[in-house]
PDB file of C-alpha atoms in Angstrom:
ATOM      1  CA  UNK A 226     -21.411 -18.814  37.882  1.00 44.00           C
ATOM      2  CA  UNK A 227     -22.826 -16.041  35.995  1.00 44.00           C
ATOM      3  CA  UNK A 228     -20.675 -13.659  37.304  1.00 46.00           C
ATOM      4  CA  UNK A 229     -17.509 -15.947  36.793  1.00 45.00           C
ATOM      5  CA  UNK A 230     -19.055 -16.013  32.713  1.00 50.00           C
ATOM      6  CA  UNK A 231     -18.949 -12.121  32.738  1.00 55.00           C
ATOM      7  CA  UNK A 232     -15.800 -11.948  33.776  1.00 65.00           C
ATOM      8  CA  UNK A 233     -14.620 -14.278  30.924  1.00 70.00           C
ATOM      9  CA  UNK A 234     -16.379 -12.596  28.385  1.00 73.00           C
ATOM     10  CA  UNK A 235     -15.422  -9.147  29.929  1.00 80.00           C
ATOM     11  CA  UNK A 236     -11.526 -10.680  29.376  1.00 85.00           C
ATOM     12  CA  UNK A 237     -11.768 -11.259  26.316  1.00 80.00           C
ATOM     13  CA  UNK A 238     -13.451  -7.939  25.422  1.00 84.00           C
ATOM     14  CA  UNK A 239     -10.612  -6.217  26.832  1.00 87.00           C
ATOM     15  CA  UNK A 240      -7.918  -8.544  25.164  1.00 87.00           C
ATOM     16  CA  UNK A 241      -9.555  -8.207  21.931  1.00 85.00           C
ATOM     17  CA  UNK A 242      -7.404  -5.512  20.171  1.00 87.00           C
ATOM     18  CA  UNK A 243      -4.189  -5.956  22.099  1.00 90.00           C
ATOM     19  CA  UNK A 244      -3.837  -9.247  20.724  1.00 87.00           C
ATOM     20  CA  UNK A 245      -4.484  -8.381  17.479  1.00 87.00           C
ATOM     21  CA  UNK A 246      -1.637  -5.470  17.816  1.00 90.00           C
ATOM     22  CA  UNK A 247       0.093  -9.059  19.017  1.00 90.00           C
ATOM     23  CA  UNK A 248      -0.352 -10.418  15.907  1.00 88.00           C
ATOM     24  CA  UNK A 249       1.007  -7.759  13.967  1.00 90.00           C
ATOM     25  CA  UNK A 250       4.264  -7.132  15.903  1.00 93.00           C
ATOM     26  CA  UNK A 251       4.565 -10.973  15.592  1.00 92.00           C
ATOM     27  CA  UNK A 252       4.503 -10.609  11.852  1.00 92.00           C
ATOM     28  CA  UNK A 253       6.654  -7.590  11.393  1.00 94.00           C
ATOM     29  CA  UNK A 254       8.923  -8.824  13.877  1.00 95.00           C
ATOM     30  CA  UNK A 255       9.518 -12.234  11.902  1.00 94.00           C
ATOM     31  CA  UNK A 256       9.009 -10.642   8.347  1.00 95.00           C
ATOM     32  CA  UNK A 257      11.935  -8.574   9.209  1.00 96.00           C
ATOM     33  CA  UNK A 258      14.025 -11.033  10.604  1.00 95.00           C
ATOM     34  CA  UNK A 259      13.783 -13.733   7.393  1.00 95.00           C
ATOM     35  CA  UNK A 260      13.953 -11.469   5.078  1.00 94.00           C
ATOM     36  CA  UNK A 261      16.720  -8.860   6.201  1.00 93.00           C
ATOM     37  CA  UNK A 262      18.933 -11.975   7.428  1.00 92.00           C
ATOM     38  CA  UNK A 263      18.831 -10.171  10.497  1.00 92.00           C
ATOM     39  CA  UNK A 264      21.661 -11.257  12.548  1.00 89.00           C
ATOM     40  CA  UNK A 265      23.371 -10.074  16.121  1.00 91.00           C
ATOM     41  CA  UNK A 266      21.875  -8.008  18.631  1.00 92.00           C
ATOM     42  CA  UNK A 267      19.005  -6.885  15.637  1.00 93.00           C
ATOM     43  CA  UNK A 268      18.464 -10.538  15.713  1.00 93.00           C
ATOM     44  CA  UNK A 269      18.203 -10.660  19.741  1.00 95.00           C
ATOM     45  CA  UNK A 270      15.705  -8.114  19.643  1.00 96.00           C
ATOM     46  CA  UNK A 271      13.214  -9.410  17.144  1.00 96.00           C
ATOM     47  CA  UNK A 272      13.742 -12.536  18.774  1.00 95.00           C
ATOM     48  CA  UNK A 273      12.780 -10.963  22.002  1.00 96.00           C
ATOM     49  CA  UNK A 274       9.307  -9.190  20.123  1.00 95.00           C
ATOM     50  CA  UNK A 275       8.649 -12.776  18.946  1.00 93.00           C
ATOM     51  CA  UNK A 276       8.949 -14.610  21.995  1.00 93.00           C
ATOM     52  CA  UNK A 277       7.002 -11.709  24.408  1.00 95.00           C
ATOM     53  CA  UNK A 278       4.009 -11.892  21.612  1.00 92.00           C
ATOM     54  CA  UNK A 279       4.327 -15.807  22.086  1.00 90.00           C
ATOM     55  CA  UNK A 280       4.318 -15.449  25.863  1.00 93.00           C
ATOM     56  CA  UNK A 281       0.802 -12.888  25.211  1.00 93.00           C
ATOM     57  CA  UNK A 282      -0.823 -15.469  24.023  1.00 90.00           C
ATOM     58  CA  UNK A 283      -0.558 -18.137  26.336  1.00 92.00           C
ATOM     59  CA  UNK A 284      -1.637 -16.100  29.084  1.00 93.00           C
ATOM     60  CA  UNK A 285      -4.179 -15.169  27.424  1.00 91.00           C
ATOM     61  CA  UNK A 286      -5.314 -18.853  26.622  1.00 91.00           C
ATOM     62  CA  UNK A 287      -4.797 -19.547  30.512  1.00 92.00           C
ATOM     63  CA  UNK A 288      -6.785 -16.656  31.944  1.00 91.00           C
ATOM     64  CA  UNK A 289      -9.294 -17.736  29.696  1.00 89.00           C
ATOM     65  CA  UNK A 290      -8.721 -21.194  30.629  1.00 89.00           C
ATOM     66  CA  UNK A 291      -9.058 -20.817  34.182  1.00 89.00           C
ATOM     67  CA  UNK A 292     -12.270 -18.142  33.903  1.00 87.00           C
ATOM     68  CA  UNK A 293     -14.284 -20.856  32.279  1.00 83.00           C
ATOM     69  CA  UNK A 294     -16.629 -22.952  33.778  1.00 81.00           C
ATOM     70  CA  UNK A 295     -17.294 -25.962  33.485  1.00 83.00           C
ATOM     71  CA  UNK A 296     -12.867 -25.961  31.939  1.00 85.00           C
ATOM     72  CA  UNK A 297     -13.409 -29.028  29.985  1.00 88.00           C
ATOM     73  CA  UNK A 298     -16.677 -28.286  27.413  1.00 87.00           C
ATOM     74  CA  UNK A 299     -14.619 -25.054  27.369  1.00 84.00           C
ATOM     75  CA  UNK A 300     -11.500 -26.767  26.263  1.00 88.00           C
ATOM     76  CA  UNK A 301     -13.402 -29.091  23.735  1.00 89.00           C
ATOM     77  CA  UNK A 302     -14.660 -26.006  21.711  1.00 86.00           C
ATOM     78  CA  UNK A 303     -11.680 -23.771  21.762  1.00 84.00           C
ATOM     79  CA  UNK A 304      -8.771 -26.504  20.234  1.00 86.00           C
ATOM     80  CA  UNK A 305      -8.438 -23.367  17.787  1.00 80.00           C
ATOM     81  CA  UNK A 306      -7.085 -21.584  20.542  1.00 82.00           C
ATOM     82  CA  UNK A 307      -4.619 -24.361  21.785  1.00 86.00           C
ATOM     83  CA  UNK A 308      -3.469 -24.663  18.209  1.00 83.00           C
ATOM     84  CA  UNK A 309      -2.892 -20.736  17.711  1.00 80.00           C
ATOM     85  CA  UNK A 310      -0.457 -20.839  21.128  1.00 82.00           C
ATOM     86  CA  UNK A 311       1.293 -23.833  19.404  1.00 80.00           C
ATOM     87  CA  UNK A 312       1.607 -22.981  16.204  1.00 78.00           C
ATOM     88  CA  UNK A 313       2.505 -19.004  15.682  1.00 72.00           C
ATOM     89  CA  UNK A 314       2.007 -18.492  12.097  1.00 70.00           C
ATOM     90  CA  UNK A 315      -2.086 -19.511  13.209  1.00 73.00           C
ATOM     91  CA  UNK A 316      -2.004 -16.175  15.104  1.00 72.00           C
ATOM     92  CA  UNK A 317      -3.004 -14.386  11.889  1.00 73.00           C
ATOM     93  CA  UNK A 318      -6.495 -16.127  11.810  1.00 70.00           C
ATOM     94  CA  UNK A 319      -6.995 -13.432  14.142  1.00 70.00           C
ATOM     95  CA  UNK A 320      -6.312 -10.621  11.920  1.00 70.00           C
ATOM     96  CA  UNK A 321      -9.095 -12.208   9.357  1.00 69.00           C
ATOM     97  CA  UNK A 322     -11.482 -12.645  11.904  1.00 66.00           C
ATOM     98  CA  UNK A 323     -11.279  -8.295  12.072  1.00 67.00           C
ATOM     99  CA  UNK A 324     -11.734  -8.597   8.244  1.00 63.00           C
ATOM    100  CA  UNK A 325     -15.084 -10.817   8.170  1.00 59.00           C
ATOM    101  CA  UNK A 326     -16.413  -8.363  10.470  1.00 61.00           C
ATOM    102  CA  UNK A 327     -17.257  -5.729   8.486  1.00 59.00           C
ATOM    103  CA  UNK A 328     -20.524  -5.994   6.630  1.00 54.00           C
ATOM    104  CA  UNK A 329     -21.227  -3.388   3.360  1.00 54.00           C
ATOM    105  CA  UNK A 330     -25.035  -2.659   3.359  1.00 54.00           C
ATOM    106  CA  UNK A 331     -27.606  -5.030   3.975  1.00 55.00           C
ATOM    107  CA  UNK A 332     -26.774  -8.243   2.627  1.00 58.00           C
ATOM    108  CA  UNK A 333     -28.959 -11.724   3.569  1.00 61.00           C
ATOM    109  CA  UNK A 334     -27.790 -14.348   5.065  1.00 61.00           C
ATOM    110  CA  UNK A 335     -26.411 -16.402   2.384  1.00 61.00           C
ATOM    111  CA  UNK A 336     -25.202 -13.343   0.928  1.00 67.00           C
ATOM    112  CA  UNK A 337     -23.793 -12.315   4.159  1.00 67.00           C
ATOM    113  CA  UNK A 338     -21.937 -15.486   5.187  1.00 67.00           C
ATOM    114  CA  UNK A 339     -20.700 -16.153   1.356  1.00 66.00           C
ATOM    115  CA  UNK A 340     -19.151 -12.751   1.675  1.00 71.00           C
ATOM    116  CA  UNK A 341     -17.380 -13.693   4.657  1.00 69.00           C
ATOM    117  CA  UNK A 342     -15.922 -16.828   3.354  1.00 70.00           C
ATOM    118  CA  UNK A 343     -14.811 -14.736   0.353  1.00 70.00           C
ATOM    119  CA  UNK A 344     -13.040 -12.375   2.643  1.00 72.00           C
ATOM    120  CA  UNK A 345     -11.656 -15.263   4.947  1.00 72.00           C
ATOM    121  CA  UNK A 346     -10.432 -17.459   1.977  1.00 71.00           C
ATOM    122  CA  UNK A 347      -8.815 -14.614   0.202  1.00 75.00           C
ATOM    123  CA  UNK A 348      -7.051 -13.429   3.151  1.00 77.00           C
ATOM    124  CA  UNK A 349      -6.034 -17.172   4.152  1.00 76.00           C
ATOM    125  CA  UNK A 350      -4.714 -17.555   0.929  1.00 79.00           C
ATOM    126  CA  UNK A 351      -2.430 -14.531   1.010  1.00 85.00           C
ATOM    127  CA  UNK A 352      -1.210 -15.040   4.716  1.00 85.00           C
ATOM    128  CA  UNK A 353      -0.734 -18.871   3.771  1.00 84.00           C
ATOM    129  CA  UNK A 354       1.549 -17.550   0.736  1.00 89.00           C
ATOM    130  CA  UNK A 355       3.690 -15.224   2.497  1.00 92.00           C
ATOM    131  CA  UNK A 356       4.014 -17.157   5.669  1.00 91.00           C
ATOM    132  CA  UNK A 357       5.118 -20.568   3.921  1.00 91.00           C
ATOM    133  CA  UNK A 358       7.288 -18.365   1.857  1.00 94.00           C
ATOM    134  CA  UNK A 359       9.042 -17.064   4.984  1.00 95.00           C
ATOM    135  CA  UNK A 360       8.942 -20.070   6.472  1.00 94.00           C
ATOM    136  CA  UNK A 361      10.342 -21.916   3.656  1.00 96.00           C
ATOM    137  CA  UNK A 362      13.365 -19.192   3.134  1.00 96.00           C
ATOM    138  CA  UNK A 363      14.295 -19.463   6.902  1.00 94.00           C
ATOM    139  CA  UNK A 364      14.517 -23.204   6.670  1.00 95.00           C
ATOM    140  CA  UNK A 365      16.348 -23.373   3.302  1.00 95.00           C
ATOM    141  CA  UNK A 366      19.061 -20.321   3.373  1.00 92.00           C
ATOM    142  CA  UNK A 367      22.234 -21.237   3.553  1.00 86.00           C
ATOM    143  CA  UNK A 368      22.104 -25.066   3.095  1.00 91.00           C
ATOM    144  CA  UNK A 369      23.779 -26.716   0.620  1.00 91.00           C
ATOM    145  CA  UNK A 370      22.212 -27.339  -2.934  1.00 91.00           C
ATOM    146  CA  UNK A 371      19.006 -24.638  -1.723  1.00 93.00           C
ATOM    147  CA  UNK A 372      17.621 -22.859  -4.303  1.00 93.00           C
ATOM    148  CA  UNK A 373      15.651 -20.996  -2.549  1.00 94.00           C
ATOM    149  CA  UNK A 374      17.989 -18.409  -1.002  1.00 93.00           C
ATOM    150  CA  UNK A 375      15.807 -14.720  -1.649  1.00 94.00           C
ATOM    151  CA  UNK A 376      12.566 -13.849  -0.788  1.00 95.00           C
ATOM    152  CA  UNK A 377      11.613 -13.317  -4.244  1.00 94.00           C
ATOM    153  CA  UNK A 378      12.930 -17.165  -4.884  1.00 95.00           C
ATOM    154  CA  UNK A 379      10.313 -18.068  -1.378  1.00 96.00           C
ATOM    155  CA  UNK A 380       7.112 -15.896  -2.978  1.00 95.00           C
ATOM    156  CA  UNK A 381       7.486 -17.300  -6.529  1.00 94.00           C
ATOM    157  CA  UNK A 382       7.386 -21.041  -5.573  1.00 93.00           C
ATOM    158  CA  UNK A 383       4.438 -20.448  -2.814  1.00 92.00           C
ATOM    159  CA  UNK A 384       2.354 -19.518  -5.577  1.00 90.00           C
ATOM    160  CA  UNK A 385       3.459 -21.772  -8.088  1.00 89.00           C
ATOM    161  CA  UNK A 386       2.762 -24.355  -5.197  1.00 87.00           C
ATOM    162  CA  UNK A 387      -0.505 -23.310  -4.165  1.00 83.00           C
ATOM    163  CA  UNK A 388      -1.311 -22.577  -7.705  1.00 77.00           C
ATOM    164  CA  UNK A 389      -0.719 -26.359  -8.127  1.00 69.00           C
ATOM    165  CA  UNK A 390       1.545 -25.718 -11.168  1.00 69.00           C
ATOM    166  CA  UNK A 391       4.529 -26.561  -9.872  1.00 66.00           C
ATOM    167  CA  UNK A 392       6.972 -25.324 -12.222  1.00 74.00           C
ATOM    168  CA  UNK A 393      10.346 -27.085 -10.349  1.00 77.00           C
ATOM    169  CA  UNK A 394      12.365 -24.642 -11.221  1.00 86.00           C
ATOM    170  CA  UNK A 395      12.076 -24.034  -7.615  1.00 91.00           C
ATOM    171  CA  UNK A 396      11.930 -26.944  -4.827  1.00 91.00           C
ATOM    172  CA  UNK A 397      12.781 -27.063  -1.092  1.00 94.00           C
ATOM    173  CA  UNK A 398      15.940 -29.448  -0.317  1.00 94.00           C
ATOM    174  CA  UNK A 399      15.789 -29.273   3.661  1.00 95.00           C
ATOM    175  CA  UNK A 400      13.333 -31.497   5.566  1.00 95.00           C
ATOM    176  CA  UNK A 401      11.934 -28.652   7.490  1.00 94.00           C
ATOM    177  CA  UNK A 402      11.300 -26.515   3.878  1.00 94.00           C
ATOM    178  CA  UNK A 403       9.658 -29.992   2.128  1.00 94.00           C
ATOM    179  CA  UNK A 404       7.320 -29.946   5.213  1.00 93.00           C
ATOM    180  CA  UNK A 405       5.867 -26.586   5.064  1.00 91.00           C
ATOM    181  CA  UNK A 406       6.014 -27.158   1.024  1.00 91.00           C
ATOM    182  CA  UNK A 407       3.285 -30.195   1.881  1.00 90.00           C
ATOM    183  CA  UNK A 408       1.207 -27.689   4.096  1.00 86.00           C
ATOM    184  CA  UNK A 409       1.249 -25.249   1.773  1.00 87.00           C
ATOM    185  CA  UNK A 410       0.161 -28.235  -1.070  1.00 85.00           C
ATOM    186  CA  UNK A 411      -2.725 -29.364   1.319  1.00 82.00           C
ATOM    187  CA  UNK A 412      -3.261 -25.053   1.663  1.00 73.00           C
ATOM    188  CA  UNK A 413      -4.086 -24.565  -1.959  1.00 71.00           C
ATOM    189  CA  UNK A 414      -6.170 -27.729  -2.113  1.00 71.00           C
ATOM    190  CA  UNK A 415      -8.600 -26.573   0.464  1.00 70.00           C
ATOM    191  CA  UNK A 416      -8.598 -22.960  -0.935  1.00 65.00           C
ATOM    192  CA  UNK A 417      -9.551 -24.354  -4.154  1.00 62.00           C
ATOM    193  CA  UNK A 418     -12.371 -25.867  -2.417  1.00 66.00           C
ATOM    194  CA  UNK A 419     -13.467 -22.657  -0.875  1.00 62.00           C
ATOM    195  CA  UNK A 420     -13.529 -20.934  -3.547  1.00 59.00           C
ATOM    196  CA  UNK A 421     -15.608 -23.560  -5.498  1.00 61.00           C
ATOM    197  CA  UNK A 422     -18.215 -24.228  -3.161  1.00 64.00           C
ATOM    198  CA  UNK A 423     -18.243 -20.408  -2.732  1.00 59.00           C
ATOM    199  CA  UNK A 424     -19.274 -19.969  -6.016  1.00 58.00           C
ATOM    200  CA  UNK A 425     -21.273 -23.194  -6.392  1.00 61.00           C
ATOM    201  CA  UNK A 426     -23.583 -21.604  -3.420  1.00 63.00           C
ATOM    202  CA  UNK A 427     -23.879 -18.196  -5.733  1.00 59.00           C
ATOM    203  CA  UNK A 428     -25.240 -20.001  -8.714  1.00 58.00           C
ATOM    204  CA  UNK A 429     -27.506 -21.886  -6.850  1.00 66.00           C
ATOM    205  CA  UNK A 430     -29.075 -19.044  -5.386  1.00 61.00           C
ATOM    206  CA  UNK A 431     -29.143 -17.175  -8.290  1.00 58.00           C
ATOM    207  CA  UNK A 432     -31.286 -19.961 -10.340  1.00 58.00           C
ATOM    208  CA  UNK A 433     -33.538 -20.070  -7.295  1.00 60.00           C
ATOM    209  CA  UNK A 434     -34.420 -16.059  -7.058  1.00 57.00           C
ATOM    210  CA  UNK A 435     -34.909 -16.885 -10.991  1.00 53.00           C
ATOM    211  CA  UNK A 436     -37.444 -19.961 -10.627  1.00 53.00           C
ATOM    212  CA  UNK A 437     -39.181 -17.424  -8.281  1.00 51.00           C
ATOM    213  CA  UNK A 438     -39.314 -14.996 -10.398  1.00 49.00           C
ATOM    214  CA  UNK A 439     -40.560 -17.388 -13.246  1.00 49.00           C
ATOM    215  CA  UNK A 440     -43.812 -18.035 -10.960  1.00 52.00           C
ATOM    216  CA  UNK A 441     -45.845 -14.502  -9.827  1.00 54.00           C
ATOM    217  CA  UNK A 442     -48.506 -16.093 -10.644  1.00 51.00           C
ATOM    218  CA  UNK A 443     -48.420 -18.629  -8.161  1.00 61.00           C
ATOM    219  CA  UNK A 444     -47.727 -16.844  -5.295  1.00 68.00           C
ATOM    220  CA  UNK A 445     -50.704 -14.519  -6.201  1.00 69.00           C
ATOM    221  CA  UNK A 446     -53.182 -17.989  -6.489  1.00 70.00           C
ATOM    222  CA  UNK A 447     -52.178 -18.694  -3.257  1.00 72.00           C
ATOM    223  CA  UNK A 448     -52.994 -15.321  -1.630  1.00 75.00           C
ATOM    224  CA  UNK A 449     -56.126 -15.529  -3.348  1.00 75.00           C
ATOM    225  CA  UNK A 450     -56.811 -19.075  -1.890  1.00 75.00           C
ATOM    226  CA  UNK A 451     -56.067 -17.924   1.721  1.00 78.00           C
ATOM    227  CA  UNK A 452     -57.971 -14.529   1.122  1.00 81.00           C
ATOM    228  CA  UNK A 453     -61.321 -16.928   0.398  1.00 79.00           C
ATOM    229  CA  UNK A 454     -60.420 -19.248   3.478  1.00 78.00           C
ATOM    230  CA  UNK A 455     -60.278 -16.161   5.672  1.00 77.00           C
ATOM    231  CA  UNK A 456     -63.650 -14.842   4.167  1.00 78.00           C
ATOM    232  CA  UNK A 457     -65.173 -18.510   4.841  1.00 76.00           C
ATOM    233  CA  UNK A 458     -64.269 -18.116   8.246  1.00 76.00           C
ATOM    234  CA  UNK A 459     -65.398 -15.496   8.818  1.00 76.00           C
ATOM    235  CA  UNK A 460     -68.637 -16.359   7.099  1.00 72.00           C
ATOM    236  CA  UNK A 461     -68.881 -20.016   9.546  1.00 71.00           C
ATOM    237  CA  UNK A 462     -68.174 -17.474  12.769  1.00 71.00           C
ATOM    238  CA  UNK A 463     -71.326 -14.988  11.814  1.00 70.00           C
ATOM    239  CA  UNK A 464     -73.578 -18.137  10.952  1.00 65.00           C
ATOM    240  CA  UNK A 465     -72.506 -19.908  14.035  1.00 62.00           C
ATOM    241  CA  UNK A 466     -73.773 -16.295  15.931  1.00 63.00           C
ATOM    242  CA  UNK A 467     -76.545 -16.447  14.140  1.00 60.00           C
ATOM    243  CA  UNK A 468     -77.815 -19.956  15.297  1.00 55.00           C
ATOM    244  CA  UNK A 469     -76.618 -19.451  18.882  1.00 55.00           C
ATOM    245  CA  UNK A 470     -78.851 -16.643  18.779  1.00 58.00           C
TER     246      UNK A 470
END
């Protein structure tokens, strides 16, 4: 069972950075296709990048899949998984994972992980901008009454959208492009949220360093009170030695 766990973890050690290159092909090959209109055998052969980084990733969820033990627990804990071979655009998460893993000097914890949700939420945010945008664009070029129809049209509304500002001068007309316009709606909410408790979190540890910093005195009465415990300790031992003897 062990060695079945090594094996697993040994997989996905070695899959590591070829997915990731996955990820990127996936979203050069389907940047390029939106926004160049690619059509004919160009389009054929993006199509065929797409669909062999599609076909990457589930075997990579099945090998995994089948190397764990016990499968269902397994299953249970990695629906992030299922939902990144279902839905491509959630490939990407894996490029921000790369990103939180770089640390810059020693940091604590709290300073640590608030970094990391910094790095993840900025990222998110970006990715969630320019893959709505492409996502929109695809779904809304070349039906009737869009107004949507360049990328520069797509990019402006995502942020206006995620911005919550919501300008109209801009609007998906297609069901597809009013679908991803509510994900991208319920995107900027939770980013918003990020960001606040992000920042929330900051402030609170900055008044506590300060409250500490407000009481030396203290933490120096109660060194002094364990200093005299110690000594009256020691004092009971040599007393108690003394009567023994």
């Amino acid at each position: 069972m062990a060695r079945e766990r090594m094996t697993s973890e040994r997989w996905a050690q070695l899959t590591h950075w070829p997915l990731i290159v996955a990820s990127l092909l996936w979203l050069t090959a389907y940047s390029w296709k939106v926004i160049g209109d690619v059509t004919g055998p160009g389009a054929i052969g993006l199509w065929v990048v797409i669909g062999a980084t599609y076909l990457t990733f589930v075997v990579d969820y099945l090998v995994r899949l089948m190397l764990a033990r016990p499968r269902a627990p397994w299953f249970r804990a990695h629906l992030l998984d299922l939902a990144i071979v279902a839905i491509p655009m959630l490939r990407m998460l894996r490029l921000l994972r790369v990103m939180t893993s770089f640390t810059f000097g020693q940091q604590t914890a709290g300073t640590l992980l608030r970094s990391r949700i910094a790095i993840y939420g900025a990222g998110a945010s970006m990715l969630v901008i320019y893959l709505c945008a492409l996502a929109v664009l695809e779904a809304e070029r070349g039906s009737r009454g869009a107004n949507i129809v360049s990328f520069g049209d797509a990019i402006w509304w995502a942020f206006v959208t995620v911005a919550t500002v919501g300008y109209g001068d801009y609007y998906p007309v297609t069901p597809l492009g009013r679908m991803w316009a509510v994900g991208l709606m319920a995107g900027g909410i939770a980013i918003v949220g990020t960001v606040t408790a992000t920042v929330s979190s900051w402030v609170i540890e900055k008044a506590a360093r300060g409250r500490d910093d407000d009481e030396p005195a203290t933490r120096a009465q109660v060194r002094g009170l364990l200093q005299q415990v110690g000594e009256l300790r020691k004092e009971l031992a040599d007393a108690r030695d003394g009567t023994k003897e």
